[in-house]
Amino acid sequence: MSCLFCSIIAGEIPCCKVYEDESVIAFLDIGPVSIGHTLVVPKAHAENLEAGSLADAERLMSAVYSIAPSITKAVGADGYNLGMNHGECAGQDVMHTHLHIMPRTSGVPRSFTKTHPSKEELAATAEKIRNEIAKR
Ligand code: AMP
Ligand code: ZN
């Protein structure tokens, strides 16, 4: 079975990683709706939240709790949207559980339209985020 996010987790496809622990990886979305848009992904493959274990769901939210403030600070945002698309009907394109962290800034309209930053721009954002997470 081929799965894009399993390939990223295995290191077969590059990503702009910002965080990793035993059970979760977080990397920048390649089509961010805002600067710092991050995907938090359980390492164990499951199509969606309830197809995985409760422990994985808890570890996923634990990672969000721990890194979302650093992401927000790193990109100079004021808050964030969390989002998870369950099923094609909900807009899920990648059938491996993932949670979107979308930083938001006061006065900037909340767009859900994808942008197309360069690899260099994404890499620079990821570095800022990693540096902020390292300060925790
Ligand atoms: P969803 O629609 O919730 O399944 O979200 C999947 C997300 O994965 C989209 O926002 C895509 O922009 C993002 N995406 C697709 N391919 C990659 C990739 N190779 N690296 C990082 N993000 C990706
Ligand atoms: Zn997978």
Coordinates of N, CA, C and O and ligand atoms in Angstrom, one line a residue:
M1 N 0.9 -1.2 0.0 CA 0.0 0.0 0.0 C 0.9 1.2 0.0 O 1.8 1.4 0.8
S2 N 0.6 2.2 -1.0 CA 1.4 3.4 -0.9 C 0.7 4.5 -0.3 O -0.5 4.7 -0.5
C3 N 1.3 5.2 0.6 CA 0.7 6.3 1.3 C 1.7 7.4 1.3 O 2.9 7.2 1.8
L4 N 1.3 8.6 0.9 CA 2.2 9.8 0.8 C 2.8 10.1 2.2 O 4.0 10.3 2.3
F5 N 2.0 10.1 3.2 CA 2.5 10.5 4.5 C 3.4 9.4 5.1 O 4.4 9.7 5.8
C6 N 3.1 8.1 4.9 CA 4.0 7.0 5.3 C 5.3 7.2 4.6 O 6.4 7.0 5.3
S7 N 5.3 7.6 3.4 CA 6.6 7.8 2.6 C 7.4 8.9 3.2 O 8.6 8.9 3.3
I8 N 6.7 10.0 3.6 CA 7.4 11.1 4.3 C 7.9 10.7 5.6 O 9.1 11.0 5.9
I9 N 7.1 9.9 6.4 CA 7.6 9.5 7.7 C 8.8 8.6 7.5 O 9.8 8.7 8.3
A10 N 8.8 7.8 6.5 CA 10.0 6.8 6.2 C 11.2 7.6 5.7 O 12.2 7.0 5.5
G11 N 11.0 8.9 5.4 CA 12.1 9.6 4.8 C 12.3 9.4 3.3 O 13.4 9.8 2.8
E12 N 11.4 8.8 2.7 CA 11.5 8.5 1.2 C 11.1 9.7 0.4 O 11.5 9.8 -0.8
I13 N 10.3 10.6 1.0 CA 9.9 11.8 0.3 C 10.3 13.0 1.3 O 10.0 12.9 2.5
P14 N 11.0 14.0 0.7 CA 11.4 15.1 1.6 C 10.2 15.9 2.2 O 9.1 16.0 1.6
C15 N 10.5 16.5 3.3 CA 9.5 17.4 3.9 C 10.2 18.5 4.7 O 11.4 18.3 5.0
C16 N 9.5 19.6 5.0 CA 10.1 20.6 5.9 C 9.6 20.3 7.3 O 8.6 20.8 7.8
K17 N 10.4 19.4 7.9 CA 10.0 18.9 9.3 C 10.2 20.0 10.3 O 11.2 20.7 10.3
V18 N 9.3 20.1 11.2 CA 9.4 21.1 12.3 C 9.5 20.4 13.7 O 10.0 21.0 14.7
Y19 N 9.0 19.1 13.8 CA 8.9 18.4 15.1 C 8.8 16.9 14.8 O 8.1 16.5 13.9
E20 N 9.4 16.2 15.7 CA 9.2 14.7 15.7 C 9.4 14.1 17.0 O 10.2 14.6 17.8
D21 N 8.6 13.2 17.4 CA 8.8 12.4 18.6 C 8.5 10.9 18.3 O 8.4 10.6 17.1
E22 N 8.4 10.0 19.2 CA 8.3 8.6 18.9 C 7.0 8.3 18.1 O 7.0 7.4 17.3
S23 N 6.0 9.1 18.3 CA 4.7 8.7 17.7 C 4.2 9.7 16.7 O 3.2 9.4 16.1
V24 N 4.8 10.8 16.6 CA 4.2 11.9 15.8 C 5.3 12.6 15.0 O 6.4 12.8 15.5
I25 N 4.9 13.1 13.8 CA 5.8 14.0 13.1 C 5.0 15.2 12.7 O 3.8 15.1 12.5
A26 N 5.7 16.4 12.6 CA 5.0 17.6 12.1 C 5.9 18.2 11.0 O 7.1 18.3 11.2
F27 N 5.2 18.6 9.9 CA 6.0 19.2 8.8 C 5.1 20.3 8.2 O 3.8 20.2 8.3
L28 N 5.7 21.2 7.4 CA 4.9 22.2 6.8 C 4.1 21.7 5.6 O 4.6 20.8 4.8
D29 N 2.9 22.2 5.5 CA 2.0 21.8 4.3 C 2.6 22.5 3.1 O 3.0 23.7 3.2
I30 N 2.7 21.8 2.0 CA 3.3 22.4 0.8 C 2.4 23.4 0.1 O 2.8 24.1 -0.8
G31 N 1.1 23.4 0.5 CA 0.2 24.3 -0.1 C -0.5 25.1 1.1 O -1.7 25.1 1.3
P32 N 0.3 25.9 1.8 CA -0.2 26.5 3.0 C -1.3 27.6 2.8 O -1.2 28.4 1.9
V33 N -2.3 27.6 3.7 CA -3.3 28.6 3.6 C -2.8 29.9 4.4 O -3.5 30.9 4.3
S34 N -1.8 29.7 5.2 CA -1.2 30.8 5.9 C 0.3 30.4 6.2 O 0.6 29.2 6.1
I35 N 1.1 31.4 6.4 CA 2.6 31.1 6.7 C 2.6 30.3 8.0 O 2.1 30.7 9.0
G36 N 3.3 29.2 7.9 CA 3.5 28.3 9.1 C 2.5 27.2 9.2 O 2.5 26.4 10.1
H37 N 1.6 27.1 8.2 CA 0.6 26.0 8.1 C 1.3 24.6 8.2 O 2.1 24.3 7.4
T38 N 1.0 23.9 9.3 CA 1.7 22.7 9.7 C 0.8 21.5 9.7 O -0.4 21.7 10.2
L39 N 1.2 20.4 9.3 CA 0.5 19.1 9.4 C 1.1 18.3 10.6 O 2.3 18.1 10.6
V40 N 0.3 17.9 11.5 CA 0.7 17.0 12.6 C 0.2 15.6 12.3 O -1.0 15.5 12.1
V41 N 1.1 14.6 12.3 CA 0.7 13.3 11.7 C 1.2 12.2 12.6 O 2.4 12.1 12.9
P42 N 0.2 11.3 13.0 CA 0.7 10.1 13.8 C 1.6 9.3 12.9 O 1.3 9.1 11.7
K43 N 2.6 8.7 13.4 CA 3.5 7.8 12.6 C 2.8 6.5 12.2 O 3.1 6.0 11.2
A44 N 1.9 6.0 13.1 CA 1.2 4.8 12.7 C 0.2 5.1 11.7 O -0.7 6.0 11.9
H45 N 0.2 4.3 10.6 CA -0.8 4.6 9.5 C -2.2 4.2 10.0 O -2.5 3.1 10.5
A46 N -3.1 5.2 9.8 CA -4.5 4.9 10.0 C -5.2 5.9 9.1 O -4.8 7.1 9.0
E47 N -6.3 5.5 8.5 CA -6.9 6.4 7.5 C -7.5 7.6 8.1 O -7.5 8.7 7.6
N48 N -8.0 7.5 9.3 CA -8.6 8.6 10.0 C -8.5 8.4 11.5 O -8.0 7.3 12.0
L49 N -9.0 9.3 12.3 CA -8.8 9.3 13.7 C -9.4 8.0 14.4 O -8.7 7.3 15.1
E50 N -10.6 7.6 14.0 CA -11.1 6.5 14.7 C -10.6 5.1 14.2 O -10.8 4.1 14.8
A51 N -10.0 5.2 13.0 CA -9.3 3.9 12.6 C -8.0 3.7 13.3 O -7.5 2.6 13.3
G52 N -7.5 4.7 14.0 CA -6.3 4.5 14.8 C -6.7 4.3 16.3 O -7.8 4.2 16.6
S53 N -5.6 4.2 17.1 CA -5.9 4.0 18.5 C -6.2 5.3 19.3 O -5.8 6.4 18.8
L54 N -6.9 5.2 20.4 CA -7.1 6.3 21.2 C -5.8 6.9 21.7 O -5.6 8.1 21.8
A55 N -4.8 6.0 22.0 CA -3.5 6.5 22.4 C -2.8 7.4 21.3 O -2.2 8.4 21.7
D56 N -3.0 7.0 20.1 CA -2.4 7.8 19.0 C -3.1 9.1 18.9 O -2.5 10.2 18.6
A57 N -4.5 9.1 19.1 CA -5.2 10.4 19.1 C -4.7 11.3 20.2 O -4.6 12.5 20.0
E58 N -4.5 10.7 21.4 CA -4.0 11.5 22.5 C -2.6 12.1 22.3 O -2.4 13.2 22.6
R59 N -1.8 11.2 21.7 CA -0.4 11.7 21.4 C -0.4 12.8 20.4 O 0.4 13.7 20.4
L60 N -1.3 12.7 19.4 CA -1.5 13.7 18.4 C -1.8 15.1 19.0 O -1.2 16.1 18.7
M61 N -2.8 15.0 19.9 CA -3.3 16.3 20.5 C -2.2 16.8 21.5 O -2.1 18.0 21.6
S62 N -1.5 15.9 22.1 CA -0.4 16.3 23.0 C 0.7 17.1 22.2 O 1.2 18.1 22.7
A63 N 1.0 16.6 21.0 CA 2.0 17.3 20.2 C 1.4 18.6 19.8 O 2.2 19.6 19.8
V64 N 0.2 18.7 19.4 CA -0.4 20.0 19.0 C -0.3 21.0 20.2 O 0.1 22.1 20.0
Y65 N -0.7 20.5 21.3 CA -0.7 21.3 22.6 C 0.7 21.9 22.7 O 0.9 23.0 23.1
S66 N 1.7 21.0 22.5 CA 3.1 21.5 22.8 C 3.7 22.3 21.7 O 4.5 23.2 22.0
I67 N 3.3 22.1 20.4 CA 4.1 22.9 19.4 C 3.3 24.1 18.8 O 3.9 25.0 18.3
A68 N 1.9 24.1 18.9 CA 1.2 25.2 18.3 C 1.6 26.6 18.8 O 1.7 27.5 18.0
P69 N 1.8 26.8 20.1 CA 2.2 28.1 20.5 C 3.5 28.5 19.9 O 3.7 29.7 19.6
S70 N 4.5 27.6 19.8 CA 5.8 27.9 19.2 C 5.6 28.3 17.7 O 6.3 29.2 17.2
I71 N 4.8 27.5 17.0 CA 4.5 27.8 15.6 C 4.0 29.2 15.5 O 4.4 30.0 14.6
T72 N 3.0 29.5 16.3 CA 2.3 30.8 16.2 C 3.3 31.9 16.5 O 3.4 32.9 15.7
K73 N 4.2 31.8 17.5 CA 5.2 32.8 17.8 C 6.2 32.9 16.7 O 6.6 34.0 16.3
A74 N 6.6 31.8 16.2 CA 7.7 31.8 15.1 C 7.3 32.6 13.9 O 8.2 33.2 13.3
V75 N 6.0 32.6 13.6 CA 5.6 33.3 12.3 C 5.0 34.6 12.6 O 4.4 35.3 11.7
G76 N 5.0 35.0 13.9 CA 4.4 36.3 14.3 C 2.9 36.4 14.2 O 2.3 37.4 14.0
A77 N 2.3 35.2 14.4 CA 0.8 35.1 14.3 C 0.2 35.4 15.7 O 1.0 35.5 16.7
D78 N -1.1 35.5 15.8 CA -1.7 35.8 17.1 C -2.6 34.6 17.6 O -3.0 34.6 18.7
G79 N -2.8 33.7 16.7 CA -3.7 32.5 17.1 C -3.6 31.5 15.9 O -2.8 31.6 15.0
Y80 N -4.5 30.6 16.0 CA -4.5 29.6 14.9 C -5.8 28.9 14.8 O -6.6 28.8 15.8
N81 N -6.1 28.3 13.6 CA -7.2 27.4 13.4 C -6.6 26.0 13.5 O -5.5 25.7 12.9
L82 N -7.3 25.0 14.1 CA -7.0 23.6 14.0 C -8.0 23.0 13.0 O -9.2 23.4 13.1
G83 N -7.6 22.1 12.2 CA -8.6 21.5 11.3 C -8.2 20.0 11.0 O -7.0 19.7 10.9
M84 N -9.3 19.2 10.8 CA -9.0 17.8 10.4 C -10.2 17.4 9.5 O -11.3 17.6 9.9
N85 N -9.8 17.0 8.3 CA -10.8 16.6 7.3 C -11.0 15.0 7.4 O -10.0 14.3 7.2
H86 N -12.2 14.6 7.8 CA -12.5 13.2 7.9 C -13.3 12.7 6.7 O -14.5 13.0 6.6
G87 N -12.6 12.0 5.8 CA -13.4 11.5 4.7 C -13.4 12.4 3.5 O -13.2 13.6 3.6
E88 N -13.5 11.8 2.3 CA -13.5 12.6 1.0 C -14.6 13.7 1.1 O -14.3 14.8 0.6
C89 N -15.7 13.4 1.7 CA -16.8 14.3 1.7 C -16.4 15.6 2.5 O -17.0 16.6 2.3
A90 N -15.5 15.4 3.4 CA -15.0 16.6 4.2 C -13.8 17.2 3.6 O -13.2 18.2 4.2
G91 N -13.3 16.7 2.5 CA -12.2 17.3 1.8 C -10.9 16.6 2.2 O -9.8 17.2 1.9
Q92 N -10.9 15.4 2.7 CA -9.7 14.7 3.0 C -9.1 14.2 1.7 O -9.7 13.4 1.0
D93 N -7.9 14.6 1.4 CA -7.2 14.2 0.2 C -6.2 13.1 0.5 O -5.9 12.2 -0.3
V94 N -5.5 13.2 1.6 CA -4.5 12.2 2.0 C -5.1 11.3 3.1 O -5.5 11.8 4.2
M95 N -5.2 10.0 2.8 CA -5.9 9.1 3.7 C -5.0 8.5 4.7 O -4.8 7.3 4.9
H96 N -4.4 9.4 5.5 CA -3.6 9.1 6.6 C -3.8 10.3 7.6 O -3.6 11.4 7.2
T97 N -4.3 9.9 8.8 CA -4.7 11.0 9.7 C -3.7 12.1 9.8 O -2.5 11.9 10.0
H98 N -4.2 13.3 9.8 CA -3.4 14.5 10.0 C -4.2 15.7 10.5 O -5.4 15.8 10.1
L99 N -3.6 16.5 11.3 CA -4.3 17.6 11.8 C -3.6 18.9 11.3 O -2.3 19.0 11.4
H100 N -4.4 19.8 10.8 CA -3.8 21.1 10.3 C -3.7 22.1 11.4 O -4.7 22.4 12.1
I101 N -2.5 22.7 11.5 CA -2.4 23.9 12.4 C -2.2 25.1 11.4 O -1.2 25.1 10.7
M102 N -3.2 26.1 11.4 CA -3.1 27.2 10.5 C -3.0 28.5 11.3 O -4.0 29.0 11.8
P103 N -1.8 29.0 11.4 CA -1.6 30.3 12.1 C -2.4 31.4 11.5 O -2.6 31.5 10.3
R104 N -2.9 32.3 12.4 CA -3.8 33.4 12.0 C -3.3 34.7 12.7 O -2.8 34.7 13.8
T105 N -3.4 35.8 11.9 CA -2.9 37.1 12.4 C -4.0 38.1 12.4 O -4.8 38.1 11.4
S106 N -4.1 38.8 13.5 CA -5.2 39.8 13.6 C -5.1 40.8 12.4 O -4.1 41.2 12.0
G107 N -6.3 41.0 11.8 CA -6.4 42.0 10.7 C -6.2 41.3 9.4 O -6.4 42.0 8.3
V108 N -5.7 40.1 9.3 CA -5.5 39.4 8.0 C -6.6 38.5 7.8 O -7.0 37.6 8.6
P109 N -7.3 38.6 6.6 CA -8.5 37.8 6.4 C -8.1 36.3 6.5 O -7.1 35.9 6.1
R110 N -9.1 35.5 7.1 CA -8.8 34.0 7.2 C -9.1 33.3 5.9 O -10.2 33.0 5.6
S111 N -8.0 33.1 5.1 CA -8.2 32.4 3.9 C -8.0 30.9 4.0 O -7.1 30.5 4.8
F112 N -8.7 30.1 3.3 CA -8.5 28.7 3.3 C -8.0 28.3 1.9 O -8.1 27.1 1.5
T113 N -7.6 29.3 1.1 CA -7.0 29.0 -0.2 C -5.6 28.7 -0.2 O -4.8 29.4 0.5
K114 N -5.1 27.7 -0.9 CA -3.7 27.3 -0.8 C -2.9 28.3 -1.5 O -3.3 28.9 -2.5
T115 N -1.7 28.5 -1.0 CA -0.6 29.3 -1.6 C 0.5 28.4 -2.1 O 0.5 27.2 -1.8
H116 N 1.4 29.0 -2.8 CA 2.5 28.2 -3.4 C 3.9 28.8 -3.2 O 4.5 29.2 -4.1
P117 N 4.3 28.8 -1.9 CA 5.6 29.3 -1.6 C 6.7 28.5 -2.2 O 6.5 27.3 -2.5
S118 N 7.9 29.1 -2.4 CA 9.0 28.3 -2.9 C 9.6 27.4 -1.9 O 9.3 27.5 -0.7
K119 N 10.4 26.4 -2.3 CA 11.0 25.5 -1.4 C 11.9 26.3 -0.3 O 11.9 25.9 0.8
E120 N 12.5 27.3 -0.8 CA 13.4 28.1 0.0 C 12.6 28.8 1.1 O 12.9 28.9 2.3
E121 N 11.4 29.4 0.7 CA 10.5 30.1 1.6 C 10.0 29.1 2.7 O 10.0 29.4 3.9
L122 N 9.6 27.9 2.3 CA 9.1 26.9 3.2 C 10.3 26.5 4.2 O 10.0 26.4 5.4
A123 N 11.5 26.3 3.6 CA 12.6 25.9 4.5 C 12.9 26.9 5.5 O 13.2 26.6 6.7
A124 N 12.8 28.2 5.1 CA 13.1 29.3 6.0 C 12.1 29.3 7.1 O 12.4 29.6 8.3
T125 N 10.8 29.1 6.8 CA 9.8 29.1 7.8 C 10.0 28.0 8.8 O 9.8 28.1 10.0
A126 N 10.3 26.8 8.2 CA 10.5 25.6 9.0 C 11.6 25.8 10.0 O 11.6 25.4 11.2
E127 N 12.7 26.5 9.6 CA 13.8 26.7 10.5 C 13.4 27.6 11.6 O 13.8 27.4 12.8
K128 N 12.7 28.7 11.3 CA 12.2 29.6 12.4 C 11.4 28.8 13.4 O 11.5 29.0 14.6
I129 N 10.5 27.9 12.9 CA 9.6 27.2 13.8 C 10.5 26.2 14.7 O 10.3 26.1 15.9
R130 N 11.4 25.5 14.0 CA 12.3 24.6 14.8 C 13.0 25.3 15.9 O 13.1 24.9 17.0
N131 N 13.5 26.5 15.5 CA 14.3 27.3 16.5 C 13.4 27.7 17.7 O 13.8 27.7 18.9
E132 N 12.1 28.0 17.4 CA 11.2 28.4 18.5 C 10.8 27.2 19.3 O 10.8 27.3 20.6
I133 N 10.6 26.1 18.7 CA 10.3 24.9 19.5 C 11.5 24.5 20.3 O 11.3 24.0 21.5
A134 N 12.7 24.7 19.9 CA 13.9 24.3 20.6 C 14.0 25.2 21.9 O 14.6 24.7 22.9
K135 N 13.4 26.3 21.9 CA 13.4 27.2 23.1 C 12.5 26.7 24.3 O 12.6 27.3 25.4
R136 N 11.6 25.8 24.0 CA 10.6 25.4 25.0 C 11.3 24.9 26.2 O 12.2 24.1 26.2
Ligands
AMP1 P1 -6.3 17.0 3.5 O1 -7.1 17.7 2.4 O2 -6.8 17.3 4.9 O3 -6.1 15.6 3.3 O4 -4.9 17.7 3.5 C1 -3.8 17.2 2.9 C2 -2.8 18.3 2.8 O5 -1.5 17.7 2.5 C3 -3.1 19.4 1.8 O6 -3.2 20.6 2.5 C4 -1.8 19.4 0.9 O7 -1.4 20.7 0.6 C5 -0.8 18.7 1.8 N1 0.2 18.0 1.1 C6 0.1 17.2 0.0 N2 1.3 16.7 -0.4 C7 2.2 17.2 0.5 C8 3.6 17.0 0.7 N3 4.4 16.2 -0.1 N4 4.2 17.6 1.7 C9 3.5 18.4 2.6 N5 2.2 18.6 2.5 C10 1.5 18.0 1.5
ZN2 ZN 0.1 6.3 5.8

